[in-house]
Amino acid sequence: MISDPRDILLFVIAFLNIVLGFLVLIRKRRSWVNIFFSLLAFSIVLWSIGLSCFRNATDFDSAILWARLYYLAAAIIAYSFLMFGLMFPYAKIKFRWWKHILILIPFIASCILVFTKYHVEAIFIQPWGKDVILGWGYVAYTMYMVMYMGAAFVSMWKKGRESVGIRKMQIRYVLLGTLIATIGGSIFNLFYPLVGNYQFIWLGPLFTFLLVVFIAYAIIRYRLMNIRLILSRIMRYIFTFATTFVIVDITLYFFGAFELNLTNTKSVVISSLFAVFIIILHDPLQRFFGKITANIFFRGSSDYQKLLQEIGHIIVEEVSQDGLVSSVSKNLRDQLKVQHAHIWILDEEKGVFTVRNSNLPKIGTNSPLVSLLEHSRDSLVTEEVELAQNQVPDKKEYIRLDALVKELRRCNIALARRVMLDGKLIAISTLGPKRSKDIFDEELIKIFDVIAPQIATALSRTKLYDEAQQFTVKLKKEVDEATSDLLKANVRLKQLDQSKSEFLSIAAHQLRTPITGIKGYISMFLEGDFGKISDPQRIELEKIYRSSDRLTRLIDVFLNVSRIETGRLDLKKENFSLVGIIEEVVGDLGQQAKKKNLEITVQKPDKEMLEVCADKDKIHDVVMNLIDNSIKYTEKGWVNIRVSRSKSLVTLEVKDSGIGIDPNEIVKLFQKFSRSEAVTRIHTGGSGLGLFIAKKIIEAHGGRIWAESEGKDKGSMFTFT
């Protein structure tokens, strides 16, 4: 019976290493990385047990045999660690046969040397225990150990510098754990014996406990060798066994069984049987009670048929893309019992996939996830990608998968499926981890694959609706903006027009005073107030007078325009004879008509015409403008003025045989500064304001004015009522 604490520690170390080696080996038996690591762990087991047996050997022959066995185990440790260091972390590394032979030759030589007298010469008993006399072969053995272990560390250190991401962390923890174990083992089991100190040889294997700790942490934290699931289950069974054992043993103790001795053999056996029985029944009972609580808690199975029906209804009913995405995501999340479900829509302008109305990270169109989904018809499971990552044959592929895993983890995606339309990736449908922490089964993945094409069609349809809505909103916004701009422009134009009118009014008033003075003085010269003038002087003064008169009329025109636009066109109505006004105007313009040999006729009503009530001066201006235009633009023929009346209206027509008017230009005649093309060619000096003012004056009296013409050279007729 082993009772020395040092031997117990050695057996505990052996147990931990055999568990670790077994876990690594059963994960992937054909992987050379796993095989050599397991060989390393089993060699540590042989090393630890060999040391314990050496310490407890009762005869010299047995002690020498166990000493040689643990030295053999140490030689295997160096060889397996070198092979592991050269291959780790990649699953496959091609080794040339001659390189492997070069590695094997020193290893085989060291193993053979261990069983000769040149390595272990003799054993002596000291007060502290057994002491070994080592020969010259031990020096060669030490050189072999240092070279192989050093080469392994150099290889792993280089790979650690070149690696990235999770792989870098895996190498770091493996390197740190093996380095601590190697330093401790080398000091107490390699160098101390070399200088003749064999007293602390049992300490070497204890440092491999840190190796187990670091490797276990790398397995759990960084998925080293993909045995996290296996390790977690074994640890769960170990803790279940230990807990059940202690509870049963203490229960039996309190009930007085087995003579109140917790270490009684029967107590240990019964407690162990109970613990094993609980472990065996644990999983079946868990599944049984899981089914009972399926309808109460979220761990129940999903109704995929119901899911497909509800997704179908959503696709048919939803018309907006936001509503579709929100409803489908919520349904997937609730029915599949996952932490979240999202649909990442392509934003072509920004070149990213986004989840609308959320703060989730964006996925670029050049990202590893998008690149893979564009060429893969299958759903992407994050756990499967992580497993594949640790089995890739080269560094380049590992880096590519590492970038993909990082992106999946960044977006918290457990399952991703592409959504294609017309050969183009338009969206990515994703699920988060299951709330029950279970893996995604094949049936769920198939259902997810079935839903994706339906989502693609629905996204295309709802996109058209959203575009129509967006266009409507955009159009309304643009119309509102244009309306606002027009209103502002209109206000500004009114302000400018007002300023212009005020300027015209001021300018006209300022010009009228000196012009009136000029006309007065010229009139006095013509009448002889300043003495007799010669005929040539009279002719020139008459020209000046006529020009001043035209300028006065033009100023009056501008004043009228200004008054009309500023709303200051005051009417001073009085009773007068319209026929009288016509005769007065014809008399004033008679000389002008006579020069062109035009016949002017005035048709009066048959009955005596009553007086009209209007602004005499302004009506005079209108009549003057119409008759004057007819005379100006009639080269030969006649001008006829006709006055008629009805019960409540008086009508004046001015008709001529002049150049006529293009029917397309008649509409523009009464606009400000508007003149017909034919008129412009004949008479270039007009202002284009006469008819505009006439129209405003007639309308101010509640009347109407218009023009008629059959076309070019067919005369025209202007009428107002």
XYZ file of C-alpha atoms in Angstrom:
721
model
C 0.000 0.000 0.000
C 1.478 3.372 -1.084
C 1.441 5.826 1.798
C 4.257 8.291 1.008
C 2.687 11.641 -0.089
C 5.391 11.979 -2.732
C 4.349 8.729 -4.359
C 0.667 9.701 -4.159
C 1.462 12.964 -5.973
C 3.324 11.027 -8.669
C 0.317 8.752 -9.226
C -2.036 11.766 -9.316
C 0.191 13.327 -11.993
C 0.146 10.034 -13.889
C -3.659 9.910 -13.712
C -4.074 13.507 -14.973
C -1.721 12.896 -17.886
C -3.325 9.628 -18.899
C -6.746 11.348 -18.941
C -5.354 14.224 -21.008
C -3.603 11.874 -23.430
C -6.708 9.729 -23.803
C -8.929 12.767 -24.525
C -6.575 14.058 -27.194
C -6.170 10.665 -28.854
C -9.868 9.755 -29.100
C -10.695 13.193 -30.573
C -8.817 12.454 -33.783
C -6.873 9.233 -33.898
C -5.449 9.785 -37.379
C -3.957 13.189 -36.634
C -0.180 12.988 -36.078
C -0.393 16.057 -33.857
C -2.866 14.274 -31.566
C -0.877 10.997 -31.712
C 2.434 12.576 -30.688
C 0.824 14.676 -27.956
C -0.859 11.558 -26.558
C 2.487 9.722 -26.753
C 4.016 12.625 -24.815
C 1.315 12.386 -22.131
C 1.587 8.561 -21.863
C 5.381 8.891 -21.610
C 4.932 11.265 -18.662
C 2.646 8.637 -17.106
C 5.386 5.982 -17.501
C 7.974 8.436 -16.190
C 5.906 9.264 -13.051
C 4.999 5.621 -12.294
C 8.590 4.511 -12.978
C 9.940 7.032 -10.448
C 7.427 5.931 -7.818
C 8.214 2.259 -8.400
C 11.964 3.009 -8.294
C 11.527 4.708 -4.925
C 9.574 1.745 -3.519
C 11.657 -1.079 -5.067
C 12.895 -3.550 -2.406
C 15.867 -4.997 -4.331
C 18.619 -3.525 -6.486
C 17.720 -5.380 -9.675
C 14.147 -4.050 -9.594
C 15.384 -0.560 -8.766
C 17.827 -0.565 -11.739
C 15.060 -1.834 -14.055
C 12.635 0.897 -12.969
C 15.393 3.517 -13.261
C 16.077 2.456 -16.840
C 12.348 2.470 -17.608
C 11.806 6.037 -16.426
C 14.902 7.167 -18.357
C 13.443 5.413 -21.383
C 10.150 7.245 -20.763
C 12.067 10.561 -20.608
C 13.759 9.750 -23.944
C 10.329 9.100 -25.490
C 9.107 12.389 -23.996
C 11.883 14.271 -25.832
C 11.216 12.496 -29.149
C 7.408 12.866 -29.006
C 7.679 16.493 -27.899
C 10.012 17.295 -30.813
C 7.632 15.670 -33.309
C 4.680 17.436 -31.710
C 6.535 20.768 -31.818
C 7.400 20.352 -35.500
C 3.819 19.479 -36.508
C 1.702 21.536 -34.115
C -0.610 23.361 -34.665
C -1.395 22.283 -38.236
C -3.154 19.002 -38.895
C -0.891 17.854 -41.727
C 2.780 18.527 -42.384
C 4.640 16.598 -45.032
C 7.862 15.100 -43.667
C 10.596 13.799 -45.926
C 11.541 10.264 -44.955
C 15.223 11.055 -44.524
C 14.440 13.843 -42.036
C 12.408 11.472 -39.953
C 15.275 8.964 -40.029
C 17.691 11.665 -38.830
C 15.355 12.333 -35.894
C 14.892 8.648 -35.120
C 18.613 7.730 -35.053
C 19.552 9.744 -31.899
C 16.291 8.698 -30.259
C 16.860 4.979 -30.855
C 20.513 5.307 -29.809
C 19.495 6.981 -26.544
C 16.886 4.303 -25.845
C 19.486 1.551 -26.375
C 22.072 3.414 -24.301
C 19.654 3.546 -21.359
C 19.795 -0.264 -20.994
C 23.605 -0.402 -20.870
C 26.013 -0.090 -17.940
C 27.338 3.125 -19.486
C 24.154 4.910 -18.412
C 23.196 3.472 -15.007
C 26.243 1.864 -13.402
C 25.103 1.152 -9.823
C 22.674 1.997 -7.028
C 23.509 2.798 -3.415
C 21.288 3.265 -0.411
C 21.530 6.693 1.268
C 19.739 7.903 4.433
C 17.328 9.903 2.240
C 16.732 7.033 -0.238
C 18.325 5.399 -3.305
C 21.237 7.050 -5.087
C 22.243 6.207 -8.675
C 25.769 6.188 -10.065
C 25.592 7.424 -13.680
C 28.148 6.611 -16.404
C 29.511 8.584 -19.362
C 26.477 7.581 -21.424
C 24.347 9.887 -19.289
C 26.243 12.879 -20.687
C 25.272 11.842 -24.242
C 21.732 11.221 -22.997
C 21.632 14.769 -21.533
C 22.829 16.268 -24.821
C 20.099 14.324 -26.664
C 17.420 15.626 -24.274
C 18.617 19.247 -24.499
C 18.845 19.215 -28.310
C 15.435 17.617 -28.881
C 13.601 19.706 -26.301
C 15.355 22.894 -27.473
C 14.560 22.198 -31.147
C 10.896 21.657 -30.251
C 10.710 24.962 -28.356
C 12.431 26.890 -31.168
C 9.974 25.446 -33.714
C 6.941 26.329 -31.587
C 8.307 29.789 -30.805
C 8.698 30.568 -34.528
C 5.188 29.346 -35.290
C 3.846 31.397 -32.406
C 5.340 34.557 -33.885
C 3.887 33.821 -37.325
C 0.435 32.764 -36.125
C -2.583 34.971 -35.487
C -5.786 34.910 -33.496
C -6.841 31.798 -31.618
C -4.008 29.732 -33.090
C -1.460 32.133 -31.593
C -3.077 31.821 -28.161
C -3.129 28.020 -28.450
C 0.609 27.910 -29.186
C 1.314 30.376 -26.392
C -0.357 28.272 -23.699
C 1.086 24.971 -24.987
C 4.541 26.560 -25.137
C 4.224 28.054 -21.655
C 2.960 24.824 -20.077
C 5.610 22.602 -21.690
C 8.364 25.134 -20.940
C 7.566 25.185 -17.207
C 7.342 21.370 -17.111
C 10.609 21.057 -19.058
C 12.510 23.503 -16.856
C 11.341 21.798 -13.654
C 11.991 18.298 -14.987
C 15.400 19.262 -16.411
C 16.607 20.796 -13.146
C 15.625 17.935 -10.839
C 15.789 14.956 -13.212
C 18.523 15.881 -15.685
C 21.034 18.387 -14.320
C 20.945 17.620 -10.576
C 21.713 13.912 -11.211
C 24.460 15.007 -13.628
C 26.259 16.710 -10.727
C 25.571 13.800 -8.361
C 22.376 14.953 -6.589
C 19.640 12.284 -6.840
C 17.671 13.272 -3.750
C 14.990 15.424 -5.505
C 14.420 13.318 -8.596
C 10.776 12.770 -7.633
C 10.005 16.495 -8.096
C 10.391 16.516 -11.907
C 7.034 14.967 -12.868
C 5.166 17.290 -10.512
C 5.873 20.205 -12.847
C 3.832 18.468 -15.537
C 0.781 19.375 -13.456
C 1.203 22.919 -14.790
C 1.418 21.445 -18.274
C -1.967 19.799 -17.719
C -3.411 23.053 -16.344
C -2.237 25.182 -19.284
C -3.298 22.601 -21.862
C -6.723 22.262 -20.216
C -7.142 26.045 -20.214
C -6.188 26.214 -23.897
C -8.709 23.455 -24.633
C -11.536 25.231 -22.805
C -10.709 28.831 -23.675
C -9.216 28.494 -27.148
C -10.639 25.140 -28.386
C -7.240 23.426 -28.539
C -7.525 20.153 -30.543
C -11.332 20.502 -30.482
C -11.832 18.305 -27.408
C -13.622 20.894 -25.299
C -16.945 19.032 -25.509
C -15.372 15.691 -24.586
C -13.403 17.244 -21.729
C -16.472 19.010 -20.363
C -18.480 15.764 -20.357
C -15.721 13.774 -18.664
C -15.270 16.488 -16.058
C -19.028 16.508 -15.527
C -19.000 12.731 -14.960
C -16.003 12.994 -12.608
C -17.653 15.714 -10.520
C -20.951 13.807 -10.541
C -19.179 10.653 -9.365
C -17.235 12.474 -6.640
C -20.274 14.398 -5.395
C -22.506 11.313 -5.349
C -19.790 9.253 -3.672
C -19.334 11.789 -0.867
C -23.100 12.268 -0.330
C -23.792 8.505 -0.172
C -20.771 7.843 2.061
C -21.730 10.606 4.510
C -25.383 9.424 4.498
C -24.298 5.879 5.373
C -22.060 7.257 8.095
C -24.893 9.192 9.759
C -27.140 6.139 9.657
C -24.470 4.158 11.456
C -23.655 1.753 8.656
C -20.265 0.033 8.402
C -19.267 0.759 11.979
C -19.140 4.552 11.433
C -16.012 4.219 9.294
C -16.014 6.279 6.105
C -12.966 4.446 4.750
C -14.451 1.013 5.279
C -14.104 -1.115 2.157
C -17.822 -1.913 2.020
C -18.640 1.809 2.402
C -16.340 2.719 -0.461
C -17.727 -0.041 -2.709
C -21.404 0.806 -2.079
C -20.806 4.546 -2.457
C -18.960 3.932 -5.705
C -21.753 1.699 -7.041
C -24.353 4.348 -6.186
C -22.235 7.003 -7.919
C -21.856 4.859 -11.066
C -25.597 4.107 -11.001
C -26.421 7.846 -10.870
C -24.034 8.578 -13.756
C -25.604 5.841 -15.915
C -29.138 7.107 -15.248
C -28.221 10.793 -15.535
C -28.645 11.247 -19.312
C -31.813 9.086 -19.727
C -33.463 10.858 -16.796
C -32.452 14.230 -18.217
C -34.020 13.384 -21.580
C -37.155 12.012 -19.921
C -37.791 15.055 -17.764
C -36.777 17.276 -20.674
C -39.681 15.904 -22.708
C -42.089 16.456 -19.811
C -41.073 20.115 -19.486
C -40.894 20.696 -23.254
C -44.256 22.474 -23.359
C -43.380 24.666 -20.380
C -39.824 25.815 -20.993
C -37.929 26.940 -24.081
C -35.962 23.712 -24.422
C -38.870 22.041 -26.190
C -38.579 21.081 -29.839
C -39.734 23.540 -32.486
C -42.822 22.986 -34.635
C -41.231 23.424 -38.055
C -44.495 22.951 -39.966
C -46.095 25.747 -37.974
C -43.018 27.890 -38.576
C -43.281 27.449 -42.367
C -46.996 28.314 -42.305
C -46.469 31.472 -40.282
C -43.535 32.582 -42.443
C -45.729 32.029 -45.518
C -48.509 34.191 -44.061
C -46.041 36.953 -43.207
C -44.582 36.929 -46.721
C -48.067 37.230 -48.245
C -49.376 39.914 -45.881
C -46.419 42.248 -45.351
C -45.993 44.929 -48.016
C -43.131 46.968 -46.526
C -39.602 45.651 -46.233
C -39.147 46.807 -42.627
C -42.378 45.074 -41.607
C -41.358 41.887 -43.419
C -37.882 41.775 -41.870
C -39.180 42.534 -38.381
C -41.969 39.933 -38.507
C -39.826 37.166 -40.038
C -36.968 37.795 -37.571
C -39.320 37.731 -34.580
C -40.993 34.552 -35.812
C -37.684 32.766 -36.385
C -36.417 33.834 -32.971
C -39.532 32.665 -31.123
C -40.194 29.450 -33.063
C -36.576 28.258 -33.239
C -35.902 29.375 -29.652
C -32.692 31.210 -30.418
C -31.250 34.268 -28.721
C -31.843 36.417 -31.797
C -32.604 36.231 -35.526
C -31.656 38.905 -38.033
C -31.869 39.627 -41.750
C -28.948 41.735 -42.972
C -30.083 43.744 -46.038
C -27.617 44.889 -48.716
C -27.135 48.660 -48.859
C -25.691 49.050 -52.353
C -24.784 52.723 -51.923
C -22.651 52.105 -48.815
C -21.483 48.622 -49.829
C -22.504 46.943 -46.550
C -25.109 44.562 -45.160
C -27.030 46.048 -42.228
C -29.850 45.156 -39.872
C -32.259 48.062 -40.208
C -33.235 50.124 -37.180
C -30.509 48.575 -34.990
C -27.042 49.347 -33.670
C -25.610 46.006 -34.788
C -22.241 46.057 -36.592
C -22.206 46.199 -40.380
C -20.919 43.455 -42.664
C -18.861 44.699 -45.618
C -19.399 43.320 -49.107
C -15.698 42.345 -49.178
C -15.815 40.580 -45.810
C -14.847 36.883 -45.419
C -18.457 35.968 -44.563
C -19.898 37.546 -47.715
C -17.148 36.066 -49.894
C -17.898 32.568 -48.587
C -21.692 32.872 -48.810
C -21.519 34.092 -52.412
C -19.919 30.779 -53.427
C -21.579 28.399 -50.964
C -25.094 27.010 -51.316
C -25.085 25.526 -47.793
C -25.888 27.146 -44.485
C -22.855 28.219 -42.488
C -22.605 26.906 -38.904
C -20.098 28.768 -36.761
C -19.164 25.747 -34.631
C -18.407 23.731 -37.765
C -16.183 26.509 -39.075
C -14.273 26.536 -35.791
C -13.799 22.776 -35.957
C -12.579 23.017 -39.541
C -10.215 25.817 -38.567
C -8.222 23.516 -36.285
C -7.946 20.844 -38.959
C -6.678 22.900 -41.883
C -3.408 21.725 -43.454
C -1.664 25.095 -43.848
C -1.274 28.508 -42.325
C -2.898 30.450 -45.203
C -6.159 28.536 -44.944
C -6.092 28.855 -41.163
C -5.747 32.658 -41.378
C -8.699 32.815 -43.806
C -10.918 30.760 -41.496
C -9.697 32.703 -38.468
C -10.884 35.972 -40.062
C -14.245 34.330 -40.820
C -14.644 33.066 -37.239
C -13.785 36.500 -35.841
C -16.449 38.121 -37.993
C -19.056 35.539 -37.004
C -18.231 36.062 -33.326
C -18.241 39.848 -33.745
C -21.791 39.704 -35.072
C -22.759 36.914 -32.626
C -23.836 34.662 -35.507
C -24.296 30.934 -34.866
C -25.963 30.057 -38.198
C -25.909 32.033 -41.469
C -27.686 31.472 -44.783
C -27.374 33.466 -47.963
C -30.450 35.056 -49.589
C -29.949 35.182 -53.366
C -32.022 36.806 -56.114
C -31.128 36.554 -59.807
C -27.667 35.277 -58.915
C -26.926 38.189 -56.583
C -26.531 38.152 -52.799
C -29.189 40.596 -51.548
C -29.376 39.622 -47.872
C -27.973 37.364 -45.153
C -30.320 35.533 -42.802
C -28.723 34.659 -39.449
C -29.569 33.002 -36.163
C -27.937 33.516 -32.801
C -27.052 30.677 -30.407
C -29.875 28.511 -29.096
C -31.243 29.536 -25.748
C -30.807 25.952 -24.601
C -27.109 26.018 -25.641
C -27.762 22.970 -27.858
C -26.311 22.529 -31.335
C -28.319 23.103 -34.523
C -29.753 19.836 -35.791
C -29.970 18.865 -39.456
C -33.732 19.335 -39.610
C -33.504 22.940 -38.410
C -30.779 23.718 -40.953
C -32.903 22.227 -43.761
C -35.900 24.318 -42.701
C -33.660 27.384 -42.668
C -32.546 26.536 -46.217
C -36.190 26.260 -47.335
C -37.125 29.647 -45.870
C -34.259 31.578 -47.517
C -35.623 31.551 -51.140
C -39.041 32.663 -49.876
C -37.417 35.565 -48.060
C -35.553 36.519 -51.267
C -38.782 36.761 -53.266
C -40.528 38.703 -50.514
C -37.605 41.126 -50.148
C -37.703 41.836 -53.882
C -41.446 42.537 -53.781
C -41.345 44.692 -50.667
C -38.333 46.576 -52.016
C -40.460 47.762 -54.943
C -43.153 48.925 -52.536
C -40.607 50.724 -50.360
C -39.047 52.357 -53.413
C -42.478 53.582 -54.508
C -43.118 54.952 -51.004
C -39.699 56.540 -50.878
C -40.235 58.060 -54.313
C -43.578 59.481 -53.170
C -42.003 60.944 -50.049
C -39.053 62.256 -52.041
C -41.338 63.736 -54.676
C -43.512 65.409 -52.041
C -40.424 66.766 -50.346
C -39.062 68.096 -53.626
C -42.432 69.613 -54.522
C -42.644 71.224 -51.080
C -39.106 72.522 -51.428
C -39.809 73.784 -54.961
C -43.043 75.395 -53.768
C -41.207 77.003 -50.899
C -38.506 78.236 -53.262
C -41.119 79.566 -55.661
C -42.933 81.323 -52.843
C -39.700 82.895 -51.713
C -38.830 83.805 -55.289
C -42.313 85.230 -55.786
C -41.994 87.339 -52.667
C -38.601 88.502 -53.848
C -39.928 89.267 -57.326
C -42.796 91.216 -55.826
C -40.320 93.166 -53.767
C -38.199 93.829 -56.849
C -41.285 94.724 -58.865
C -42.401 97.044 -56.118
C -38.966 98.639 -56.045
C -39.008 98.973 -59.824
C -42.457 100.544 -59.779
C -41.408 102.973 -57.090
C -38.296 103.798 -59.062
C -40.345 104.381 -62.227
C -42.745 106.597 -60.313
C -39.962 108.657 -58.777
C -38.022 108.834 -62.020
C -41.142 109.811 -64.011
C -42.058 112.542 -61.555
C -38.512 113.841 -61.548
C -38.409 113.871 -65.367
C -41.852 115.386 -65.850
C -41.018 118.709 -64.209
C -38.069 119.649 -66.457
C -39.860 118.339 -69.572
C -42.867 120.513 -68.772
C -40.566 123.489 -68.449
C -38.873 122.689 -71.764
C -42.219 122.436 -73.533
C -43.355 125.720 -72.015
C -40.284 127.660 -73.163
C -40.422 126.155 -76.662
C -44.091 127.046 -76.877
C -43.219 130.639 -75.922
C -40.512 130.742 -78.638
C -42.975 129.429 -81.202
C -45.601 132.010 -80.202
C -43.053 134.858 -80.539
C -42.902 135.814 -76.890
C -39.140 136.211 -77.216
C -39.190 137.854 -80.608
C -39.621 136.845 -84.176
C -37.934 133.587 -85.230
C -36.921 132.484 -88.695
C -38.574 129.621 -90.573
C -35.616 127.249 -90.169
C -35.605 127.984 -86.422
C -39.333 127.333 -86.239
C -38.924 123.970 -87.988
C -36.264 122.824 -85.507
C -38.183 124.135 -82.489
C -41.296 122.287 -83.648
C -39.242 119.104 -83.834
C -38.040 119.690 -80.269
C -41.592 120.369 -79.159
C -42.905 117.142 -80.715
C -40.097 115.129 -79.146
C -40.806 116.714 -75.771
C -44.457 115.871 -76.236
C -43.617 112.232 -76.995
C -41.367 112.129 -73.960
C -44.172 113.568 -71.840
C -46.538 110.867 -73.066
C -43.888 108.202 -72.367
C -43.457 109.553 -68.843
C -47.224 109.410 -68.397
C -47.127 105.813 -69.562
C -44.503 104.922 -66.952
C -46.462 106.756 -64.293
C -49.576 104.802 -65.190
C -47.665 101.504 -65.071
C -46.275 102.448 -61.686
C -49.729 103.358 -60.389
C -51.239 100.138 -61.747
C -48.577 97.879 -60.187
C -48.666 99.623 -56.834
C -52.468 99.642 -56.764
C -52.632 103.439 -56.918
C -54.591 103.690 -60.175
C -57.258 106.108 -58.996
C -60.303 106.643 -61.182
C -61.910 110.085 -61.242
C -65.239 109.236 -62.768
C -67.439 111.815 -64.410
C -70.119 111.934 -67.089
C -68.881 112.656 -70.595
C -69.583 111.818 -74.215
C -67.500 108.920 -75.574
C -68.221 110.111 -79.145
C -66.749 113.457 -78.200
C -63.572 111.773 -76.992
C -63.338 109.836 -80.270
C -63.799 112.960 -82.387
C -61.176 114.775 -80.322
C -58.635 111.985 -80.789
C -59.378 111.679 -84.515
C -58.867 115.409 -84.802
C -55.500 115.197 -83.016
C -54.324 112.305 -85.192
C -55.928 113.454 -88.432
C -52.757 115.065 -89.731
C -50.838 111.808 -89.135
C -53.465 109.822 -91.075
C -53.546 112.378 -93.855
C -49.797 112.042 -94.439
C -50.319 108.270 -95.104
C -53.466 108.879 -97.215
C -55.558 106.783 -94.814
C -59.331 107.091 -94.703
C -60.644 107.473 -91.148
C -64.330 106.917 -90.545
C -66.348 107.067 -87.343
C -69.615 105.131 -87.086
C -71.909 106.531 -84.425
C -75.002 104.853 -83.011
C -78.268 105.496 -84.812
C -79.789 106.976 -81.712
C -78.297 109.726 -79.689
C -75.744 108.168 -77.319
C -76.009 109.021 -73.676
C -73.045 110.055 -71.662
C -70.863 107.467 -69.914
C -69.599 107.636 -66.353
C -65.862 106.962 -66.324
C -62.457 108.546 -65.889
C -62.395 110.824 -68.906
C -58.613 111.278 -69.123
C -57.857 107.550 -68.841
C -60.526 106.583 -71.379
C -59.054 109.263 -73.619
C -55.651 107.582 -73.253
C -57.134 104.178 -74.189
C -58.908 105.568 -77.280
C -55.771 107.474 -78.245
C -53.637 104.337 -77.942
C -55.952 102.153 -80.042
C -56.481 104.700 -82.879
C -52.809 105.719 -82.840
C -51.729 102.028 -83.205
C -54.101 101.519 -86.126
C -52.707 104.551 -87.951
C -49.088 103.573 -87.206
C -49.385 99.998 -88.476
C -51.602 100.659 -91.517
C -49.544 101.707 -94.534
C -52.529 102.099 -96.880
C -56.271 101.691 -96.768
C -58.501 102.742 -93.952
C -59.205 102.939 -90.228
C -62.774 102.549 -89.013
C -63.978 103.478 -85.502
C -67.387 102.181 -84.543
C -69.333 102.926 -81.371
C -72.396 100.924 -80.311
C -74.437 100.429 -77.205
C -76.744 97.901 -75.618
C -78.884 98.179 -72.538
C -75.967 98.336 -70.106
C -72.788 98.297 -72.210
C -70.964 100.653 -74.546
C -68.699 99.047 -77.151
C -65.885 100.694 -79.122
C -64.291 98.936 -82.115
C -61.163 100.196 -83.899
C -60.701 98.267 -87.148
C -58.046 98.749 -89.814
C -56.641 97.283 -93.025
C -53.103 97.193 -91.681
C -50.389 94.562 -91.277
C -52.526 92.263 -89.174
C -51.483 90.074 -86.242
C -50.339 86.438 -86.037
C -53.135 84.580 -84.145
C -50.458 82.947 -81.960
C -49.259 86.373 -80.785
C -52.678 87.877 -79.964
C -52.613 86.313 -76.464
C -49.377 88.141 -75.586
C -50.369 91.590 -76.905
C -51.804 92.830 -73.613
C -48.811 91.708 -71.558
C -46.255 94.134 -70.250
C -43.420 94.962 -72.686
C -44.941 92.639 -75.292
C -45.025 93.488 -79.019
C -45.706 91.320 -82.043
C -42.839 90.399 -84.334
C -44.312 92.245 -87.353
C -44.871 95.408 -85.313
C -41.296 95.376 -84.062
C -39.929 95.319 -87.623
C -42.016 98.345 -88.712
C -41.848 100.527 -85.595
C -38.946 99.988 -83.241
C -39.603 102.833 -80.859
C -42.607 101.517 -78.997
C -42.491 100.728 -75.272
C -44.784 97.701 -75.341
C -46.807 99.203 -72.500
C -49.712 100.921 -74.283
C -52.023 97.940 -74.620
C -51.023 96.704 -71.139
C -52.131 100.050 -69.629
C -55.276 100.106 -71.781
C -56.236 96.647 -70.534
C -55.707 97.635 -66.901
C -57.724 100.842 -67.300
C -60.650 99.063 -68.977
C -60.599 96.281 -66.371
C -60.506 98.904 -63.607
C -63.795 100.223 -65.073
C -65.246 96.713 -65.019
C -64.898 96.255 -68.769
C -63.070 93.953 -71.133
C -60.685 94.518 -74.054
C -59.552 92.100 -76.765
C -57.995 91.903 -80.249
C -58.927 89.992 -83.390
C -57.083 89.352 -86.675
C -57.269 86.835 -89.498
C -53.529 86.922 -89.942
C -50.729 88.724 -91.689
C -51.773 91.650 -93.997
C -55.445 91.072 -93.179
C -55.899 93.919 -90.751
C -56.932 93.814 -87.108
C -59.710 94.911 -84.796
C -59.397 96.050 -81.176
C -62.558 96.146 -79.070
C -63.415 97.196 -75.541
C -66.707 97.309 -73.712
